[in-house]
Short mmCIF file of C-alpha atoms and ligand atoms in Angstrom, two decimals:
data_model
loop_
_atom_site.label_atom_id
_atom_site.label_comp_id
_atom_site.label_asym_id
_atom_site.label_seq_id
_atom_site.Cartn_x
_atom_site.Cartn_y
_atom_site.Cartn_z
CA MET A 7 4.85 -97.16 37.19
CA THR A 8 7.95 -98.66 35.57
CA VAL A 9 10.48 -96.07 34.48
CA THR A 10 12.26 -96.65 31.16
CA PHE A 11 14.92 -94.41 29.65
CA PRO A 12 15.89 -94.28 25.95
CA ASP A 13 18.51 -96.98 25.31
CA ILE A 14 21.75 -95.20 24.39
CA THR A 15 24.04 -98.21 24.80
CA PRO A 16 24.26 -99.00 21.03
CA ASP A 17 25.51 -95.43 20.37
CA LEU A 18 28.02 -95.65 23.23
CA LYS A 19 29.32 -99.02 22.02
CA ALA A 20 29.67 -97.66 18.48
CA ALA A 21 31.63 -94.65 19.75
CA MET A 22 33.94 -96.80 21.92
CA PRO A 23 35.13 -99.78 19.86
CA GLU A 24 37.90 -100.67 22.34
CA LEU A 25 35.63 -100.79 25.38
CA ARG A 26 35.99 -104.07 27.33
CA GLY A 27 33.62 -103.49 30.24
CA ARG A 28 29.87 -104.17 30.37
CA LEU A 29 27.22 -101.63 29.38
CA LEU A 30 23.60 -102.35 30.30
CA ALA A 31 20.52 -100.23 29.63
CA ASN A 32 17.74 -99.57 32.15
CA GLN A 33 19.22 -101.60 34.99
CA SER A 34 17.38 -101.52 38.29
CA LEU A 35 19.47 -99.89 41.01
CA ALA A 36 17.30 -101.11 43.90
CA GLU A 37 19.22 -104.40 44.07
CA LEU A 38 22.49 -102.48 44.24
CA THR A 39 21.54 -100.65 47.45
CA TRP A 40 20.88 -101.63 51.05
CA PHE A 41 17.50 -99.86 51.11
CA ARG A 42 16.36 -101.87 48.05
CA VAL A 43 14.42 -98.94 46.58
CA GLY A 44 14.57 -96.71 43.53
CA GLY A 45 14.33 -96.64 39.75
CA PRO A 46 16.80 -97.79 37.10
CA ALA A 47 20.03 -96.37 35.75
CA GLN A 48 19.74 -95.29 32.14
CA VAL A 49 23.11 -97.01 31.63
CA LEU A 50 25.00 -99.17 34.11
CA PHE A 51 28.70 -99.50 33.26
CA THR A 52 31.02 -102.07 34.85
CA PRO A 53 34.59 -101.35 33.72
CA ALA A 54 36.98 -104.22 33.03
CA ASP A 55 39.85 -102.40 34.82
CA GLU A 56 41.20 -98.90 35.49
CA ASP A 57 42.37 -98.36 31.88
CA ASP A 58 38.93 -99.36 30.60
CA LEU A 59 37.32 -96.89 33.03
CA ALA A 60 39.65 -94.12 31.81
CA TYR A 61 38.93 -94.97 28.15
CA PHE A 62 35.17 -94.91 28.81
CA LEU A 63 35.23 -91.55 30.60
CA LYS A 64 37.45 -90.00 27.95
CA HIS A 65 35.07 -90.98 25.14
CA LEU A 66 31.77 -90.46 26.96
CA PRO A 67 29.87 -87.38 25.68
CA GLN A 68 30.44 -84.55 28.18
CA GLU A 69 26.73 -83.80 28.56
CA LEU A 70 25.96 -87.24 30.06
CA PRO A 71 25.89 -87.24 33.86
CA VAL A 72 28.02 -89.89 35.59
CA TYR A 73 27.60 -91.29 39.13
CA VAL A 74 29.60 -94.03 40.82
CA VAL A 75 28.13 -96.38 43.40
CA GLY A 76 29.81 -98.76 45.82
CA VAL A 77 27.55 -101.26 47.56
CA GLY A 78 24.87 -98.61 48.15
CA SER A 79 25.02 -98.68 51.96
CA ASN A 80 24.69 -94.89 52.09
CA LEU A 81 22.27 -94.23 49.24
CA ILE A 82 18.59 -93.54 48.63
CA VAL A 83 17.88 -93.93 44.92
CA ARG A 84 14.75 -91.99 43.97
CA ASP A 85 11.94 -93.79 42.15
CA GLY A 86 12.41 -91.96 38.82
CA GLY A 87 15.90 -93.48 38.45
CA MET A 88 19.21 -92.04 37.25
CA PRO A 89 19.53 -90.48 33.80
CA GLY A 90 22.99 -90.88 32.27
CA VAL A 91 25.56 -93.41 33.46
CA VAL A 92 25.95 -95.16 36.79
CA ILE A 93 29.34 -96.82 37.23
CA ARG A 94 29.87 -99.80 39.49
CA LEU A 95 33.36 -101.17 40.10
CA ALA A 96 33.26 -104.97 40.23
CA PRO A 97 35.19 -106.73 43.04
CA ARG A 98 36.78 -109.01 40.40
CA ALA A 99 38.67 -106.06 38.90
CA PHE A 100 38.85 -103.60 41.81
CA GLY A 101 38.50 -105.76 44.94
CA GLU A 102 42.06 -106.88 45.72
CA THR A 103 43.67 -106.17 49.09
CA SER A 104 47.27 -106.80 50.19
CA ALA A 105 49.59 -105.86 53.03
CA ALA A 106 53.30 -104.98 53.10
CA GLY A 107 55.00 -103.73 56.27
CA ASP A 108 52.53 -101.38 57.95
CA VAL A 109 50.66 -100.53 54.73
CA VAL A 110 47.46 -102.06 53.32
CA THR A 111 46.67 -101.53 49.62
CA ALA A 112 43.07 -102.00 48.53
CA GLY A 113 41.00 -101.68 45.37
CA ALA A 114 38.04 -99.31 45.57
CA ALA A 115 35.52 -102.16 45.35
CA ALA A 116 37.05 -104.04 48.30
CA LEU A 117 34.77 -104.09 51.34
CA ASP A 118 35.95 -102.10 54.35
CA LYS A 119 35.62 -105.31 56.36
CA ARG A 120 38.16 -106.97 54.07
CA VAL A 121 40.60 -104.08 54.63
CA ALA A 122 40.30 -104.67 58.39
CA GLU A 123 40.84 -108.40 57.93
CA THR A 124 43.87 -107.91 55.66
CA ALA A 125 45.36 -105.51 58.21
CA ALA A 126 44.67 -107.89 61.10
CA ALA A 127 46.28 -110.83 59.28
CA ALA A 128 49.46 -108.73 58.87
CA SER A 129 49.35 -107.48 62.51
CA ILE A 130 48.65 -103.93 61.36
CA GLY A 131 46.59 -102.08 63.99
CA GLY A 132 44.50 -98.94 63.53
CA MET A 133 42.07 -100.23 60.88
CA GLU A 134 39.76 -102.19 63.19
CA PHE A 135 37.07 -99.51 62.80
CA PHE A 136 36.67 -100.56 59.14
CA PHE A 137 35.42 -103.94 60.37
CA GLY A 138 32.02 -102.50 61.28
CA ILE A 139 31.35 -100.35 58.22
CA PRO A 140 29.43 -102.21 55.49
CA GLY A 141 30.67 -100.14 52.52
CA THR A 142 33.53 -100.31 50.03
CA VAL A 143 36.87 -98.49 50.02
CA GLY A 144 35.52 -96.11 47.31
CA GLY A 145 32.58 -95.17 49.53
CA ALA A 146 34.89 -94.78 52.54
CA LEU A 147 37.15 -92.38 50.61
CA ARG A 148 34.21 -90.24 49.46
CA MET A 149 32.43 -90.28 52.84
CA ASN A 150 35.47 -90.26 55.15
CA ALA A 151 33.73 -93.26 56.71
CA GLY A 152 34.41 -93.77 60.38
CA ALA A 153 33.23 -95.53 63.51
CA ASN A 154 34.30 -96.59 66.98
CA GLY A 155 36.76 -93.72 67.34
CA GLY A 156 38.51 -94.05 63.95
CA GLU A 157 37.93 -92.65 60.49
CA THR A 158 39.37 -93.04 56.99
CA LYS A 159 41.29 -89.77 57.32
CA ASP A 160 43.34 -91.25 60.22
CA VAL A 161 44.85 -94.05 58.14
CA LEU A 162 44.85 -92.93 54.50
CA VAL A 163 48.25 -92.50 52.82
CA GLU A 164 46.96 -91.83 49.31
CA ALA A 165 44.05 -92.56 47.00
CA SER A 166 44.05 -93.03 43.23
CA GLY A 167 41.20 -92.23 40.90
CA VAL A 168 40.08 -91.24 37.44
CA GLY A 169 38.56 -87.86 36.50
CA ARG A 170 35.55 -87.17 34.26
CA ASP A 171 37.91 -86.59 31.30
CA GLY A 172 39.62 -89.96 31.79
CA THR A 173 42.79 -88.56 33.42
CA LYS A 174 44.31 -90.58 36.29
CA HIS A 175 45.09 -88.77 39.57
CA THR A 176 46.63 -89.56 42.94
CA PHE A 177 45.68 -87.66 46.10
CA GLY A 178 47.72 -87.55 49.30
CA ASN A 179 45.88 -87.43 52.63
CA ALA A 180 45.82 -83.60 52.80
CA GLU A 181 44.66 -83.35 49.18
CA MET A 182 41.61 -85.46 50.05
CA LYS A 183 40.35 -82.46 52.10
CA PHE A 184 38.59 -84.74 54.54
CA VAL A 185 35.93 -83.35 56.84
CA TYR A 186 33.33 -85.11 58.98
CA ARG A 187 31.70 -87.70 56.65
CA ASN A 188 32.91 -86.10 53.44
CA SER A 189 35.89 -85.45 51.19
CA GLY A 190 36.45 -82.16 49.38
CA VAL A 191 37.96 -83.85 46.30
CA ASP A 192 36.20 -83.00 43.01
CA PRO A 193 32.96 -85.03 43.15
CA SER A 194 33.50 -86.34 39.63
CA ILE A 195 36.63 -88.31 40.68
CA ILE A 196 36.07 -92.06 40.69
CA PHE A 197 38.44 -93.64 43.19
CA THR A 198 40.02 -96.87 42.05
CA SER A 199 42.39 -97.79 44.90
CA ALA A 200 43.91 -96.59 48.16
CA ARG A 201 46.85 -97.18 50.50
CA PHE A 202 46.34 -97.10 54.26
CA ARG A 203 49.01 -97.03 56.97
CA GLY A 204 48.57 -98.48 60.46
CA THR A 205 50.90 -99.51 63.27
CA ILE A 206 52.38 -102.96 63.76
CA THR A 207 50.51 -104.27 66.82
CA ASP A 208 49.88 -107.51 68.69
CA ALA A 209 47.53 -109.61 66.50
CA GLY A 210 45.45 -110.75 69.51
CA ALA A 211 44.77 -107.14 70.52
CA ILE A 212 43.65 -106.33 66.97
CA ARG A 213 41.26 -109.30 66.89
CA ALA A 214 39.85 -108.36 70.30
CA ARG A 215 39.21 -104.83 69.09
CA MET A 216 37.48 -106.12 65.93
CA ASN A 217 35.24 -108.33 68.08
CA GLU A 218 34.33 -105.30 70.20
CA VAL A 219 33.43 -103.35 67.05
CA GLN A 220 31.24 -106.24 65.86
CA THR A 221 29.48 -106.69 69.21
CA HIS A 222 28.76 -102.98 69.42
CA ARG A 223 27.11 -103.13 65.96
CA GLU A 224 25.00 -106.17 66.73
CA THR A 225 23.63 -104.66 69.93
CA ALA A 226 23.21 -101.01 68.93
CA GLN A 227 22.25 -100.96 65.23
CA PRO A 228 19.63 -102.63 63.01
CA ILE A 229 22.34 -104.10 60.77
CA ARG A 230 20.16 -106.86 59.31
CA GLU A 231 17.48 -104.45 58.05
CA LYS A 232 17.15 -102.67 54.71
CA THR A 233 18.70 -99.41 55.86
CA GLY A 234 21.27 -96.77 54.94
CA GLY A 235 23.08 -96.45 58.26
CA SER A 236 23.10 -93.08 60.02
CA THR A 237 20.65 -90.87 58.17
CA PHE A 238 21.78 -87.47 59.46
CA LYS A 239 25.17 -86.10 60.47
CA ASN A 240 25.60 -85.43 64.17
CA PRO A 241 25.32 -81.66 64.69
CA PRO A 242 28.40 -80.19 66.45
CA GLY A 243 28.29 -81.18 70.14
CA ASN A 244 25.05 -83.13 69.76
CA SER A 245 23.74 -86.53 68.63
CA ALA A 246 21.26 -86.78 65.78
CA TRP A 247 19.55 -89.80 67.41
CA LYS A 248 18.96 -87.94 70.68
CA LEU A 249 17.34 -85.01 68.86
CA ILE A 250 15.18 -87.40 66.80
CA ASP A 251 14.12 -89.28 69.92
CA ALA A 252 13.32 -86.05 71.77
CA ALA A 253 11.18 -84.96 68.79
CA GLY A 254 9.06 -88.10 69.28
CA CYS A 255 10.09 -89.71 65.99
CA ARG A 256 11.22 -93.15 67.21
CA GLY A 257 9.13 -95.71 65.25
CA LEU A 258 7.51 -93.01 63.06
CA LYS A 259 6.20 -94.39 59.72
CA VAL A 260 5.58 -93.07 56.22
CA GLY A 261 4.25 -95.76 53.85
CA GLY A 262 6.65 -98.69 54.11
CA ALA A 263 9.43 -96.61 55.71
CA GLN A 264 10.00 -96.43 59.44
CA VAL A 265 12.36 -94.76 61.90
CA SER A 266 14.16 -97.67 63.58
CA GLU A 267 12.96 -98.47 67.10
CA MET A 268 16.48 -99.73 67.88
CA HIS A 269 18.50 -96.70 66.70
CA CYS A 270 16.42 -93.72 65.68
CA ASN A 271 19.02 -92.15 63.37
CA PHE A 272 18.45 -95.21 61.13
CA LEU A 273 15.55 -95.34 58.65
CA ILE A 274 14.27 -98.74 57.56
CA ASN A 275 12.45 -100.13 54.55
CA THR A 276 10.03 -102.47 56.33
CA GLY A 277 9.31 -104.34 53.09
CA ASN A 278 7.47 -102.34 50.46
CA ALA A 279 8.80 -98.79 50.88
CA THR A 280 9.49 -96.59 47.87
CA GLY A 281 12.36 -94.12 47.63
CA HIS A 282 9.71 -91.42 48.08
CA ASP A 283 8.51 -92.96 51.39
CA ILE A 284 12.04 -93.03 52.80
CA GLU A 285 12.95 -89.51 51.70
CA THR A 286 9.59 -88.13 52.93
CA LEU A 287 10.10 -89.81 56.30
CA GLY A 288 13.57 -88.27 56.54
CA GLU A 289 12.25 -84.80 55.70
CA THR A 290 9.43 -85.23 58.25
CA VAL A 291 12.00 -86.10 60.91
CA ARG A 292 14.06 -83.02 59.96
CA ASP A 293 10.99 -80.79 60.27
CA ARG A 294 10.04 -82.19 63.68
CA VAL A 295 13.56 -81.88 65.03
CA LYS A 296 13.73 -78.28 63.79
CA GLN A 297 10.41 -77.51 65.51
CA THR A 298 11.31 -79.10 68.85
CA SER A 299 15.00 -78.17 69.15
CA GLY A 300 15.60 -75.39 66.61
CA ILE A 301 18.44 -77.52 65.20
CA GLU A 302 18.64 -78.29 61.49
CA LEU A 303 19.76 -81.83 60.69
CA HIS A 304 21.81 -82.40 57.54
CA TRP A 305 21.53 -85.59 55.49
CA GLU A 306 24.53 -87.93 55.71
CA ILE A 307 22.85 -90.38 53.32
CA LYS A 308 23.16 -89.38 49.67
CA ARG A 309 19.87 -89.06 47.79
CA ILE A 310 20.32 -89.54 44.07
CA GLY A 311 18.24 -89.62 40.89
CA MET A 312 14.90 -88.15 39.94
CA THR A 313 11.53 -88.32 41.60
CA GLU A 314 8.96 -90.35 39.69
CA GLY A 315 7.34 -88.36 36.89
CA GLU A 316 10.25 -85.91 36.69
CA GLN A 317 11.70 -87.43 33.47
C1 FAD B 25 24.00 -100.87 58.76
C2 FAD B 25 24.88 -99.72 58.34
C3 FAD B 25 25.83 -99.24 59.22
C4 FAD B 25 26.65 -98.15 58.83
N1 FAD B 25 27.58 -97.70 59.71
C5 FAD B 25 28.42 -96.71 59.35
C6 FAD B 25 29.43 -96.23 60.23
O1 FAD B 25 29.58 -96.69 61.35
N2 FAD B 25 30.25 -95.23 59.80
C7 FAD B 25 30.14 -94.69 58.57
O2 FAD B 25 30.92 -93.80 58.22
N3 FAD B 25 29.19 -95.11 57.71
C8 FAD B 25 28.34 -96.11 58.07
N4 FAD B 25 27.37 -96.53 57.19
C9 FAD B 25 27.21 -95.85 55.90
C10 FAD B 25 28.03 -96.45 54.75
O3 FAD B 25 28.37 -97.81 55.00
C11 FAD B 25 29.30 -95.65 54.48
O4 FAD B 25 29.01 -94.31 54.12
C12 FAD B 25 30.15 -96.27 53.35
O5 FAD B 25 31.38 -95.60 53.28
C13 FAD B 25 29.47 -96.21 51.99
O6 FAD B 25 30.17 -97.05 51.11
P1 FAD B 25 29.46 -97.70 49.85
O7 FAD B 25 30.45 -98.48 49.11
O8 FAD B 25 28.22 -98.41 50.26
O9 FAD B 25 29.08 -96.38 49.03
P2 FAD B 25 27.68 -95.99 48.38
O10 FAD B 25 26.63 -95.94 49.42
O11 FAD B 25 27.44 -96.82 47.19
O12 FAD B 25 28.02 -94.48 47.95
C14 FAD B 25 28.23 -93.50 48.94
C15 FAD B 25 28.99 -92.33 48.30
O13 FAD B 25 30.29 -92.76 47.96
C16 FAD B 25 30.52 -92.50 46.58
N5 FAD B 25 31.39 -93.55 46.06
C17 FAD B 25 31.23 -94.90 46.14
N6 FAD B 25 32.24 -95.53 45.51
C18 FAD B 25 33.03 -94.55 45.02
C19 FAD B 25 34.22 -94.55 44.25
N7 FAD B 25 34.81 -95.69 43.84
N8 FAD B 25 34.78 -93.36 43.93
C20 FAD B 25 34.20 -92.19 44.30
N9 FAD B 25 33.08 -92.12 45.03
C21 FAD B 25 32.50 -93.30 45.38
C22 FAD B 25 29.15 -92.52 45.93
O14 FAD B 25 29.16 -91.79 44.71
C23 FAD B 25 28.33 -91.85 47.02
O15 FAD B 25 28.48 -90.46 46.94
C24 FAD B 25 26.52 -97.58 57.55
C25 FAD B 25 25.56 -98.11 56.67
C26 FAD B 25 24.75 -99.16 57.04
C27 FAD B 25 23.74 -99.68 56.06
#
């Protein structure tokens, strides 16, 4: 079944004569995520720049829900799609990176990999871990993304963003209220840029570390599959993948979704999975782990939108 929402873009355009960004109705979100599943966004908005984003949010009717996506490397979009507005920051307007001294400045749509490369080119060490994370800076700020012994919290100086009412804000590291794979900042904040501080280091050592990060990925994770990375957070003092393996879930399938044989905290769309298949597989894994170990796994991947038929 194809999901279609009422087209509200003519009303939004009429109410926002100075809007410069792009508004599209009923845009498929599957292509905007790594899993390649899910229904459409009622409205997809691509702001022209930060002022345009602020103008849009200020004039958008309060009752309309808003959700921002990066490159969808940590998202399951449900098959019934997303009512309201999904915002995507384009790299053209929000993807710049630059380095000065020991600080890297990056737009929220810049890929984490690019942050690592910008740091390396300026001999700034400490950001090599970003090289292996396939998301954007915006996603890293929201998720406190981390890997290979480093996380966003370790290097962030400050992040800038826009609130639901269109007001611009800046958050210092402590104000980001980072915890394991999350930030406590108001979930309606849309981050637009960040500044990260590292340590001036030998460029060769930085490159060697980035190569290590890359090799680790290639050998330990199904990075060329349609996946969402680690599905569940590691419970304190334990590893999600070990619990999943012990529960006999390695390779388990639901429809077109499968628990990766290579790394069993990764779920994979083997080709024709729906959002429902992937979410059901994840919930099945949670149940089995609970039964075998008594431990409750918590989703790290964000599940968004409505199930089919819910509209
Ligand atoms: C193969 C693979 C390997 C991975 N390995 C790791 C890893 O080692 N470590 C790790 O931490 N993660 C890993 N991930 C998960 C994922 O890459 C990270 O969570 C990443 O930070 C998500 O960024 P994104 O741009 O894709 O965000 P999305 O998946 O699009 O969104 C994730 C969350 O961030 C929010 N968000 C996105 N942009 C913004 C913004 N501008 N302002 C406010 N909120 C925003 C979204 O609303 C959503 O809540 C992996 C994923 C894959 C597919």
